[in-house]
């Protein structure tokens, strides 16, 4: 068994109860400045997935992108080099620096 | 309240233009200036994006005033991505409304950097949210994800995108004084290469260099500005509450319609942002032309190619004749003004329209601007 994937860091806004991906600045929804770091499980449901025939520089073609909805309605865009998942699939997500990737790659 | 009007306009052709940014700005600006008999201009507003631009994009205001031979008391440059042209126009309307200026020349131009010729270049991607750029997203990839969400949520097929492109190409003006229609001779839409399913190359407007200009004037012009409105949303497309509707468009539409005192969405026709075909569906729903999810049926029934109503993008839009990115928002406003003035040539609607709406998007819905124009008594 491999180690379980680490949880994903998010920010929680106590004022509007919104949860979103880590980012600089205030709450994007209500402008509150005191935000709490929290974690959500590294998995979610596939909302949409596509592959770019011509990848942007730094990626190989075709470049596959998956829109994932995680816990607390947090949505993120993840890259994958595996086959494209189907809408509605449950996938796990890893975070490397700023980049989210579908696991296993 | 001050009556703000559109007095004249000008368009260049667009595509791979050899000229520089200032040349294009001056070309469109000069046509609009001639349209008002070169009357004095109180304020010059230039719209350009500055993304990857060449050196002639710096200190652009005195370069443009110098080339046009105008001596304005004030000059401002505006940038707002693909909504730049519309944002520049709104700034002009606000300035005339303030009462301090009588006549404004608004010019917006696109001059893409050399990197834009490389199809894998991410030259426009600085506009994307950092989280999306990090994943290797591009604007067409995000548009494809939006399209997929739309098709899934409303259980509809992608044929609607083909129909939107077909109508746009049929409508693009054949007049030599207008930007040339975009074509893909000998190739059917099904043969158009995939960009990112469900989007093919044909579903994406062809980007080019080009410019548009408008003179905005207090009181006297042929077309009246009835209302303007703007809306914003979070930058990251993936983090928005809903991908099948743009909050920014809904807000911009509501604000412009409130200003114009138009009940609901009763503009006689609309020119909506169509850099990607699926965005037409979102736009007409967000502007209240039809209900959410109804765009495919509505377009088929009400916007057919026959002699019937052609109330969505009668100009053929950006899909029909290409997308001069920073100028595109101003191009839409020019098309609405021409239609209302009865100068739309082959694109003139069979029934004279009294009101028209122009819609522009920046950052794939991070910002939206809506402009409502009306025909004045003078023709």
Short mmCIF file of C-alpha atoms in Angstrom, two decimals:
data_model
loop_
_atom_site.label_atom_id
_atom_site.label_comp_id
_atom_site.label_asym_id
_atom_site.label_seq_id
_atom_site.Cartn_x
_atom_site.Cartn_y
_atom_site.Cartn_z
CA UNK A 1 0.00 0.00 0.00
CA UNK A 2 1.21 3.47 -0.81
CA UNK A 3 0.85 6.25 1.70
CA UNK A 4 -2.47 8.07 1.52
CA UNK A 5 -2.29 11.38 -0.33
CA UNK A 6 -2.00 14.47 1.85
CA UNK A 7 -5.11 16.65 2.30
CA UNK A 8 -5.46 19.79 0.19
CA UNK A 9 -4.90 23.12 1.91
CA UNK A 10 -7.76 25.62 1.54
CA UNK A 11 -8.84 28.89 3.13
CA UNK A 12 -12.08 29.26 5.09
CA UNK A 13 -13.82 32.60 5.55
CA UNK A 14 -15.63 32.78 8.93
CA UNK A 15 -17.60 35.80 7.75
CA UNK A 16 -19.31 34.31 4.66
CA UNK A 17 -18.57 30.61 5.38
CA UNK A 18 -16.95 30.29 1.96
CA UNK A 19 -14.07 27.88 1.31
CA UNK A 20 -11.62 28.42 -1.52
CA UNK A 21 -8.16 27.55 -2.79
CA UNK A 22 -5.19 29.29 -1.13
CA UNK A 23 -4.61 32.71 -2.64
CA UNK A 24 -3.20 36.05 -1.60
CA UNK A 25 -5.54 38.85 -0.51
CA UNK A 26 -8.98 39.02 1.05
CA UNK A 27 -11.95 36.68 0.72
CA UNK A 28 -12.93 36.90 -2.97
CA UNK A 29 -16.61 36.75 -2.05
CA UNK A 30 -17.03 39.13 0.89
CA UNK A 31 -13.71 40.93 1.29
CA UNK A 32 -13.05 39.66 4.83
CA UNK A 33 -9.36 39.78 5.72
CA UNK A 34 -9.06 37.17 8.48
CA UNK A 35 -9.16 33.79 6.80
CA UNK A 36 -8.49 30.42 8.43
CA UNK A 37 -6.26 27.82 6.82
CA UNK A 38 -8.06 24.46 6.67
CA UNK A 39 -7.78 21.17 4.84
CA UNK A 40 -10.11 19.12 2.67
CA UNK A 41 -9.76 15.49 1.50
CA UNK A 42 -7.74 15.13 -1.73
CA UNK A 43 -10.60 13.82 -3.84
CA UNK A 44 -13.57 15.07 -5.79
CA UNK A 45 -16.03 14.50 -8.62
CA UNK A 46 -15.20 15.25 -12.27
CA UNK A 47 -17.40 18.06 -13.59
CA UNK A 48 -15.75 18.38 -17.02
CA UNK A 49 -12.61 17.20 -18.81
CA UNK A 50 -10.96 18.09 -22.08
CA UNK A 51 -7.68 17.73 -23.92
CA UNK A 52 -5.85 20.47 -25.73
CA UNK A 53 -4.61 19.14 -29.06
CA UNK A 54 -1.72 21.61 -28.93
CA UNK A 55 -0.30 21.92 -25.42
CA UNK A 56 1.01 25.27 -24.22
CA UNK A 57 4.78 25.54 -23.88
CA UNK A 58 6.11 23.40 -21.02
CA UNK A 59 3.50 20.63 -21.42
CA UNK A 60 3.32 17.69 -23.81
CA UNK A 61 0.53 17.35 -26.40
CA UNK A 62 -2.23 16.50 -25.98
CA UNK A 63 -2.56 18.28 -22.65
CA UNK A 64 -5.44 16.97 -20.50
CA UNK A 65 -7.33 19.17 -18.05
CA UNK A 66 -9.96 18.09 -15.54
CA UNK A 67 -12.36 20.30 -13.61
CA UNK A 68 -12.91 18.71 -10.18
CA UNK A 69 -15.39 19.58 -7.45
CA UNK A 70 -14.03 18.68 -4.00
CA UNK A 71 -15.52 18.94 -0.50
CA UNK A 72 -16.98 22.29 0.62
CA UNK A 73 -17.78 23.05 -3.06
CA UNK A 74 -14.13 23.84 -3.74
CA UNK A 75 -13.42 23.52 -7.46
CA UNK A 76 -10.02 23.17 -9.02
CA UNK A 77 -8.43 22.59 -12.38
CA UNK A 78 -6.10 19.58 -12.45
CA UNK A 79 -3.75 18.32 -15.14
CA UNK A 80 -3.43 14.63 -15.95
CA UNK A 81 -1.26 12.55 -18.25
CA UNK A 82 -3.50 9.49 -17.81
CA UNK A 83 -6.59 8.82 -19.91
CA UNK A 84 -9.31 11.47 -19.53
CA UNK A 85 -11.74 10.59 -16.74
CA UNK A 86 -15.47 10.59 -17.40
CA UNK A 87 -17.82 13.23 -16.05
CA UNK A 88 -19.10 12.04 -12.66
CA UNK A 89 -16.02 9.91 -11.86
CA UNK A 90 -14.44 10.24 -8.41
CA UNK A 91 -10.75 11.13 -8.66
CA UNK A 92 -7.95 11.84 -6.22
CA UNK A 93 -5.87 14.98 -6.52
CA UNK A 94 -2.28 15.79 -5.60
CA UNK A 95 -0.82 19.25 -5.22
CA UNK A 96 2.75 19.98 -6.31
CA UNK A 97 3.63 23.61 -5.69
CA UNK A 98 0.88 25.48 -7.55
CA UNK A 99 -0.12 22.59 -9.81
CA UNK A 100 -2.93 20.14 -9.08
CA UNK A 101 -2.64 16.71 -10.75
CA UNK A 102 -4.96 13.74 -10.91
CA UNK A 103 -3.52 10.72 -9.01
CA UNK A 104 -2.28 8.26 -10.12
CA UNK A 105 -0.61 10.14 -12.98
CA UNK B 1 -29.31 64.32 -17.50
CA UNK B 2 -26.82 64.90 -20.31
CA UNK B 3 -27.73 63.07 -23.50
CA UNK B 4 -24.67 61.11 -24.65
CA UNK B 5 -24.54 60.11 -28.30
CA UNK B 6 -22.43 58.19 -30.77
CA UNK B 7 -21.57 60.61 -33.56
CA UNK B 8 -19.27 58.64 -35.87
CA UNK B 9 -17.19 55.49 -36.11
CA UNK B 10 -14.46 53.76 -38.03
CA UNK B 11 -13.12 50.22 -38.47
CA UNK B 12 -9.89 48.97 -40.03
CA UNK B 13 -9.57 45.60 -41.71
CA UNK B 14 -8.05 42.95 -39.47
CA UNK B 15 -5.77 39.98 -39.71
CA UNK B 16 -1.98 39.76 -39.81
CA UNK B 17 -1.38 43.50 -40.24
CA UNK B 18 2.16 44.65 -41.00
CA UNK B 19 1.60 48.07 -39.38
CA UNK B 20 2.28 48.87 -35.74
CA UNK B 21 -0.14 49.59 -32.91
CA UNK B 22 -0.04 53.37 -33.41
CA UNK B 23 -0.62 53.01 -37.17
CA UNK B 24 -3.75 50.95 -36.54
CA UNK B 25 -5.05 53.35 -33.86
CA UNK B 26 -4.48 56.31 -36.20
CA UNK B 27 -6.15 54.55 -39.16
CA UNK B 28 -9.42 53.89 -37.31
CA UNK B 29 -9.26 57.18 -35.40
CA UNK B 30 -8.89 59.17 -38.60
CA UNK B 31 -12.06 57.65 -40.12
CA UNK B 32 -14.07 58.50 -36.98
CA UNK B 33 -12.66 62.04 -36.90
CA UNK B 34 -13.64 62.63 -40.54
CA UNK B 35 -17.14 61.49 -39.59
CA UNK B 36 -17.55 64.55 -37.34
CA UNK B 37 -15.81 66.91 -39.77
CA UNK B 38 -12.69 66.94 -37.60
CA UNK B 39 -14.41 68.95 -34.87
CA UNK B 40 -12.25 69.56 -31.77
CA UNK B 41 -11.75 66.59 -29.43
CA UNK B 42 -11.72 67.32 -25.68
CA UNK B 43 -10.57 63.91 -24.54
CA UNK B 44 -8.68 61.06 -26.23
CA UNK B 45 -9.20 57.56 -24.81
CA UNK B 46 -6.97 54.79 -26.17
CA UNK B 47 -7.63 51.13 -25.47
CA UNK B 48 -4.83 48.60 -25.90
CA UNK B 49 -3.86 45.55 -23.91
CA UNK B 50 -0.12 45.84 -23.56
CA UNK B 51 0.20 42.03 -23.55
CA UNK B 52 3.51 41.20 -25.17
CA UNK B 53 3.37 44.42 -27.08
CA UNK B 54 6.20 45.95 -29.01
CA UNK B 55 7.95 49.18 -28.06
CA UNK B 56 5.47 51.35 -29.94
CA UNK B 57 2.90 50.52 -27.25
CA UNK B 58 4.66 52.77 -24.76
CA UNK B 59 3.76 56.44 -24.38
CA UNK B 60 0.98 55.72 -26.81
CA UNK B 61 -1.22 58.77 -26.12
CA UNK B 62 1.05 61.52 -27.50
CA UNK B 63 1.96 59.26 -30.42
CA UNK B 64 -1.71 58.90 -31.37
CA UNK B 65 -2.62 62.57 -30.88
CA UNK B 66 0.46 63.51 -32.90
CA UNK B 67 -0.48 61.21 -35.77
CA UNK B 68 -4.07 62.41 -35.83
CA UNK B 69 -3.17 66.06 -35.42
CA UNK B 70 -5.54 66.56 -32.50
CA UNK B 71 -4.83 68.77 -29.50
CA UNK B 72 -6.84 67.38 -26.61
CA UNK B 73 -6.93 68.75 -23.09
CA UNK B 74 -6.83 65.26 -21.66
CA UNK B 75 -5.85 61.75 -22.70
CA UNK B 76 -6.21 58.39 -20.95
CA UNK B 77 -5.26 54.82 -21.79
CA UNK B 78 -7.57 51.97 -20.79
CA UNK B 79 -6.81 48.24 -20.50
CA UNK B 80 -9.19 45.42 -19.68
CA UNK B 81 -8.15 42.36 -21.67
CA UNK B 82 -10.62 41.33 -24.34
CA UNK B 83 -13.10 43.90 -22.95
CA UNK B 84 -10.66 46.78 -23.49
CA UNK B 85 -12.61 48.43 -26.32
CA UNK B 86 -15.90 48.39 -24.40
CA UNK B 87 -14.19 49.65 -21.22
CA UNK B 88 -12.69 52.55 -23.20
CA UNK B 89 -16.13 53.39 -24.59
CA UNK B 90 -17.73 53.33 -21.13
CA UNK B 91 -15.04 55.69 -19.86
CA UNK B 92 -15.93 58.08 -22.67
CA UNK B 93 -19.64 57.92 -21.81
CA UNK B 94 -18.90 58.66 -18.14
CA UNK B 95 -16.70 61.61 -19.14
CA UNK B 96 -19.39 63.20 -21.32
CA UNK B 97 -22.04 62.53 -18.66
CA UNK B 98 -19.90 64.39 -16.12
CA UNK B 99 -20.44 67.53 -18.16
CA UNK B 100 -16.76 68.44 -18.30
CA UNK B 101 -16.16 67.33 -21.87
CA UNK B 102 -18.24 67.63 -25.00
CA UNK B 103 -16.55 65.31 -27.47
CA UNK B 104 -14.37 62.23 -26.94
CA UNK B 105 -12.43 60.16 -29.45
CA UNK B 106 -12.27 56.52 -28.36
CA UNK B 107 -9.84 54.25 -30.25
CA UNK B 108 -8.90 50.69 -29.45
CA UNK B 109 -6.47 48.47 -31.30
CA UNK B 110 -4.87 45.07 -31.20
CA UNK B 111 -1.34 44.45 -32.41
CA UNK B 112 -0.37 40.94 -31.40
CA UNK B 113 3.24 40.16 -30.50
CA UNK B 114 5.25 37.93 -32.89
CA UNK B 115 4.76 35.02 -30.45
CA UNK B 116 1.04 35.00 -31.35
CA UNK B 117 1.93 33.31 -34.67
CA UNK B 118 3.03 30.21 -32.76
CA UNK B 119 -0.14 28.19 -32.05
CA UNK B 120 1.36 26.73 -28.87
CA UNK B 121 2.33 30.14 -27.52
CA UNK B 122 0.57 31.07 -24.30
CA UNK B 123 0.97 34.78 -25.02
CA UNK B 124 -2.55 35.65 -23.91
CA UNK B 125 -2.42 33.47 -20.83
CA UNK B 126 -1.13 36.12 -18.41
CA UNK B 127 -4.85 37.01 -18.26
CA UNK B 128 -5.70 33.68 -16.66
CA UNK B 129 -5.84 33.09 -12.90
CA UNK B 130 -2.51 31.80 -11.48
CA UNK B 131 -4.09 28.47 -10.40
CA UNK B 132 -5.36 27.82 -13.94
CA UNK B 133 -2.19 28.97 -15.67
CA UNK B 134 -0.21 26.63 -13.41
CA UNK B 135 -2.26 23.67 -14.67
CA UNK B 136 -1.40 24.54 -18.27
CA UNK B 137 -4.82 25.96 -19.11
CA UNK B 138 -5.39 28.23 -22.08
CA UNK B 139 -8.40 30.39 -22.92
CA UNK B 140 -9.80 27.86 -25.45
CA UNK B 141 -9.34 25.02 -22.93
CA UNK B 142 -11.41 26.91 -20.37
CA UNK B 143 -14.01 27.73 -23.02
CA UNK B 144 -14.18 24.00 -23.81
CA UNK B 145 -14.78 23.14 -20.15
CA UNK B 146 -17.52 25.77 -19.98
CA UNK B 147 -19.07 24.31 -23.15
CA UNK B 148 -18.99 20.80 -21.70
CA UNK B 149 -20.66 21.92 -18.47
CA UNK B 150 -23.32 23.65 -20.52
CA UNK B 151 -24.01 20.59 -22.70
CA UNK B 152 -24.09 18.30 -19.65
CA UNK B 153 -26.28 20.48 -17.50
CA UNK B 154 -28.86 21.16 -20.19
CA UNK B 155 -28.59 17.71 -21.85
CA UNK B 156 -28.10 19.19 -25.28
CA UNK B 157 -25.83 18.36 -28.23
CA UNK B 158 -22.85 20.30 -29.60
CA UNK B 159 -24.58 20.90 -32.98
CA UNK B 160 -25.72 24.27 -31.67
CA UNK B 161 -22.11 25.48 -31.78
CA UNK B 162 -21.86 24.53 -35.48
CA UNK B 163 -25.10 26.35 -36.20
CA UNK B 164 -23.82 29.48 -34.46
CA UNK B 165 -20.64 29.44 -36.58
CA UNK B 166 -22.53 28.77 -39.83
CA UNK B 167 -24.86 31.72 -39.24
CA UNK B 168 -21.97 33.99 -38.24
CA UNK B 169 -20.08 33.22 -41.46
CA UNK B 170 -23.16 33.74 -43.62
CA UNK B 171 -23.73 37.16 -42.09
CA UNK B 172 -20.20 38.56 -42.19
CA UNK B 173 -20.18 41.57 -44.47
CA UNK B 174 -18.93 41.13 -48.04
CA UNK B 175 -18.40 44.91 -48.33
CA UNK B 176 -14.79 45.80 -49.21
CA UNK B 177 -14.83 48.60 -46.62
CA UNK B 178 -15.46 46.07 -43.82
CA UNK B 179 -13.22 43.43 -42.26
CA UNK B 180 -13.19 40.36 -44.51
CA UNK B 181 -15.40 37.39 -43.64
CA UNK B 182 -13.61 34.42 -42.13
CA UNK B 183 -13.88 31.28 -44.22
CA UNK B 184 -12.53 27.79 -44.27
CA UNK B 185 -12.98 27.11 -48.00
CA UNK B 186 -13.53 23.51 -48.98
CA UNK B 187 -13.68 22.40 -45.37
CA UNK B 188 -16.85 21.47 -43.54
CA UNK B 189 -17.17 22.22 -39.84
CA UNK B 190 -16.77 18.49 -39.10
CA UNK B 191 -13.34 18.60 -40.77
CA UNK B 192 -12.19 21.52 -38.67
CA UNK B 193 -9.43 20.28 -36.31
CA UNK B 194 -10.08 19.80 -32.60
CA UNK B 195 -8.75 22.51 -30.31
CA UNK B 196 -10.16 21.01 -27.12
CA UNK B 197 -13.35 18.90 -27.41
CA UNK B 198 -16.13 19.90 -27.78
CA UNK B 199 -14.43 22.90 -29.44
CA UNK B 200 -13.02 22.73 -32.95
CA UNK B 201 -10.92 25.47 -34.52
CA UNK B 202 -14.03 26.71 -36.35
CA UNK B 203 -15.76 27.35 -33.00
CA UNK B 204 -13.02 29.81 -32.02
CA UNK B 205 -12.87 33.26 -33.63
CA UNK B 206 -9.71 33.88 -35.63
CA UNK B 207 -7.60 36.40 -33.74
CA UNK B 208 -6.06 39.26 -35.67
CA UNK B 209 -4.60 42.77 -35.52
CA UNK B 210 -6.98 45.67 -36.13
CA UNK B 211 -8.66 48.73 -34.68
CA UNK B 212 -11.98 50.47 -34.14
CA UNK B 213 -12.86 54.05 -33.22
CA UNK B 214 -15.93 55.99 -32.11
CA UNK B 215 -16.57 59.68 -31.45
CA UNK B 216 -18.80 60.10 -28.40
CA UNK B 217 -20.51 63.48 -28.25
CA UNK B 218 -22.87 65.44 -26.00
CA UNK B 219 -26.33 65.81 -27.48
CA UNK B 220 -25.83 65.86 -31.23
CA UNK B 221 -25.15 62.37 -32.62
CA UNK B 222 -27.34 60.00 -34.62
CA UNK B 223 -27.38 57.27 -32.00
CA UNK B 224 -28.11 57.74 -28.29
CA UNK B 225 -26.36 55.89 -25.44
CA UNK B 226 -29.31 54.65 -23.38
CA UNK B 227 -27.45 52.71 -20.72
CA UNK B 228 -24.14 51.19 -19.75
CA UNK B 229 -23.44 48.56 -17.12
CA UNK B 230 -20.55 46.52 -15.88
CA UNK B 231 -20.12 43.40 -13.76
CA UNK B 232 -17.20 41.49 -12.26
CA UNK B 233 -16.62 37.94 -11.04
CA UNK B 234 -13.73 35.94 -9.55
CA UNK B 235 -10.87 35.61 -12.02
CA UNK B 236 -10.53 31.81 -12.01
CA UNK B 237 -13.18 30.27 -14.28
CA UNK B 238 -13.00 26.97 -12.37
CA UNK B 239 -13.69 28.68 -9.03
CA UNK B 240 -16.86 30.49 -10.09
CA UNK B 241 -20.17 29.48 -8.55
CA UNK B 242 -21.64 28.48 -11.91
CA UNK B 243 -19.92 27.66 -15.19
CA UNK B 244 -23.06 27.68 -17.29
CA UNK B 245 -23.84 31.35 -16.64
CA UNK B 246 -21.62 34.37 -16.10
CA UNK B 247 -22.48 36.47 -13.05
CA UNK B 248 -20.59 39.39 -14.61
CA UNK B 249 -22.85 39.33 -17.70
CA UNK B 250 -26.02 39.12 -15.63
CA UNK B 251 -24.99 42.10 -13.51
CA UNK B 252 -23.78 44.16 -16.46
CA UNK B 253 -27.02 43.49 -18.32
CA UNK B 254 -29.23 44.34 -15.34
CA UNK B 255 -27.33 47.56 -14.67
CA UNK B 256 -27.38 48.71 -18.29
CA UNK B 257 -31.08 47.89 -18.64
CA UNK B 258 -31.92 49.73 -15.41
CA UNK B 259 -30.06 52.78 -16.74
CA UNK B 260 -31.83 52.50 -20.10
CA UNK B 261 -35.17 51.92 -18.36
CA UNK B 262 -35.73 48.93 -20.64
CA UNK B 263 -38.10 46.40 -19.13
CA UNK B 264 -36.50 42.96 -19.09
CA UNK B 265 -34.25 42.61 -22.08
CA UNK B 266 -36.24 44.22 -24.79
CA UNK B 267 -33.44 45.45 -26.99
CA UNK B 268 -34.44 44.74 -30.60
CA UNK B 269 -31.14 42.99 -31.29
CA UNK B 270 -27.91 42.11 -29.49
CA UNK B 271 -24.26 41.84 -30.50
CA UNK B 272 -22.74 39.46 -27.93
CA UNK B 273 -19.13 38.42 -27.32
CA UNK B 274 -18.51 35.31 -29.42
CA UNK B 275 -14.78 34.64 -29.39
CA UNK B 276 -15.89 31.03 -28.69
CA UNK B 277 -19.24 29.82 -30.07
CA UNK B 278 -20.56 28.40 -26.74
CA UNK B 279 -20.31 31.84 -25.16
CA UNK B 280 -23.20 32.99 -27.37
CA UNK B 281 -25.51 30.57 -25.54
CA UNK B 282 -24.39 31.83 -22.13
CA UNK B 283 -24.59 35.48 -23.17
CA UNK B 284 -28.15 35.47 -24.51
CA UNK B 285 -29.35 33.59 -21.44
CA UNK B 286 -27.50 35.90 -19.06
CA UNK B 287 -28.93 38.94 -20.83
CA UNK B 288 -32.46 37.56 -20.53
CA UNK B 289 -33.02 37.11 -24.28
CA UNK B 290 -34.12 33.57 -23.35
CA UNK B 291 -34.26 31.38 -20.24
CA UNK B 292 -31.29 29.33 -18.93
CA UNK B 293 -30.74 26.25 -21.10
CA UNK B 294 -33.03 27.50 -23.86
CA UNK B 295 -30.44 29.09 -26.12
CA UNK B 296 -30.06 26.17 -28.55
CA UNK B 297 -33.81 25.96 -29.17
CA UNK B 298 -34.28 29.71 -29.08
CA UNK B 299 -31.53 30.33 -31.64
CA UNK B 300 -33.00 27.66 -33.93
CA UNK B 301 -36.50 29.14 -33.74
CA UNK B 302 -35.82 32.86 -33.60
CA UNK B 303 -32.47 33.44 -35.20
CA UNK B 304 -32.66 31.23 -38.27
CA UNK B 305 -31.05 31.99 -41.60
CA UNK B 306 -34.37 32.69 -43.31
CA UNK B 307 -35.95 36.10 -43.68
CA UNK B 308 -37.14 35.89 -40.08
CA UNK B 309 -35.73 37.71 -37.10
CA UNK B 310 -31.94 37.91 -36.91
CA UNK B 311 -31.65 39.41 -33.52
CA UNK B 312 -28.42 37.81 -32.25
CA UNK B 313 -25.19 39.06 -33.82
CA UNK B 314 -26.61 40.30 -37.12
CA UNK B 315 -23.07 41.51 -37.93
CA UNK B 316 -21.74 37.94 -37.87
CA UNK B 317 -19.71 38.83 -34.77
CA UNK B 318 -16.13 37.84 -34.15
CA UNK B 319 -16.80 34.32 -35.45
CA UNK B 320 -17.88 35.82 -38.74
CA UNK B 321 -15.06 38.22 -39.46
CA UNK B 322 -12.35 37.68 -36.84
CA UNK B 323 -11.38 38.94 -33.41
CA UNK B 324 -9.18 42.02 -33.04
CA UNK B 325 -8.85 41.24 -29.34
CA UNK B 326 -8.39 44.60 -27.58
CA UNK B 327 -10.63 46.31 -30.15
CA UNK B 328 -13.38 43.65 -30.14
CA UNK B 329 -15.55 45.36 -27.51
CA UNK B 330 -15.56 48.58 -29.51
CA UNK B 331 -16.28 46.69 -32.74
CA UNK B 332 -19.49 45.31 -31.21
CA UNK B 333 -20.60 48.84 -30.27
CA UNK B 334 -19.80 50.08 -33.81
CA UNK B 335 -21.96 47.29 -35.26
CA UNK B 336 -24.89 48.26 -33.03
CA UNK B 337 -24.52 51.95 -33.92
CA UNK B 338 -24.34 51.22 -37.67
CA UNK B 339 -27.45 49.09 -37.50
CA UNK B 340 -29.41 51.79 -35.64
CA UNK B 341 -28.21 54.48 -38.06
CA UNK B 342 -29.38 52.37 -41.01
CA UNK B 343 -25.83 51.98 -42.32
CA UNK B 344 -25.34 48.25 -41.86
CA UNK B 345 -25.46 47.47 -45.59
CA UNK B 346 -26.11 43.78 -46.27
CA UNK B 347 -26.44 43.24 -42.51
CA UNK B 348 -29.31 45.70 -42.13
CA UNK B 349 -32.21 44.03 -40.32
CA UNK B 350 -35.44 43.76 -42.34
CA UNK B 351 -37.35 45.66 -39.63
CA UNK B 352 -35.74 48.89 -38.48
CA UNK B 353 -34.47 48.40 -34.93
CA UNK B 354 -34.95 51.11 -32.29
CA UNK B 355 -32.62 49.71 -29.63
CA UNK B 356 -29.57 47.47 -29.73
CA UNK B 357 -27.32 45.96 -27.09
CA UNK B 358 -23.57 45.30 -27.26
CA UNK B 359 -21.97 42.82 -24.83
CA UNK B 360 -18.26 42.34 -24.22
CA UNK B 361 -16.33 39.96 -21.96
CA UNK B 362 -12.90 40.14 -20.39
CA UNK B 363 -11.16 37.12 -18.86
CA UNK B 364 -13.85 34.67 -20.06
CA UNK B 365 -16.45 36.27 -17.84
CA UNK B 366 -14.28 37.79 -15.11
CA UNK B 367 -15.59 41.11 -16.40
CA UNK B 368 -18.55 41.99 -18.59
CA UNK B 369 -19.66 45.29 -20.12
CA UNK B 370 -23.05 45.95 -21.64
CA UNK B 371 -23.93 49.00 -23.74
CA UNK B 372 -27.46 49.84 -24.86
CA UNK B 373 -27.88 52.23 -27.78
CA UNK B 374 -31.03 53.68 -29.33
CA UNK B 375 -31.86 55.37 -32.60
CA UNK B 376 -32.28 59.10 -32.21
CA UNK B 377 -34.86 61.16 -34.08
CA UNK B 378 -32.17 62.35 -36.51
CA UNK B 379 -31.24 59.98 -39.31
#
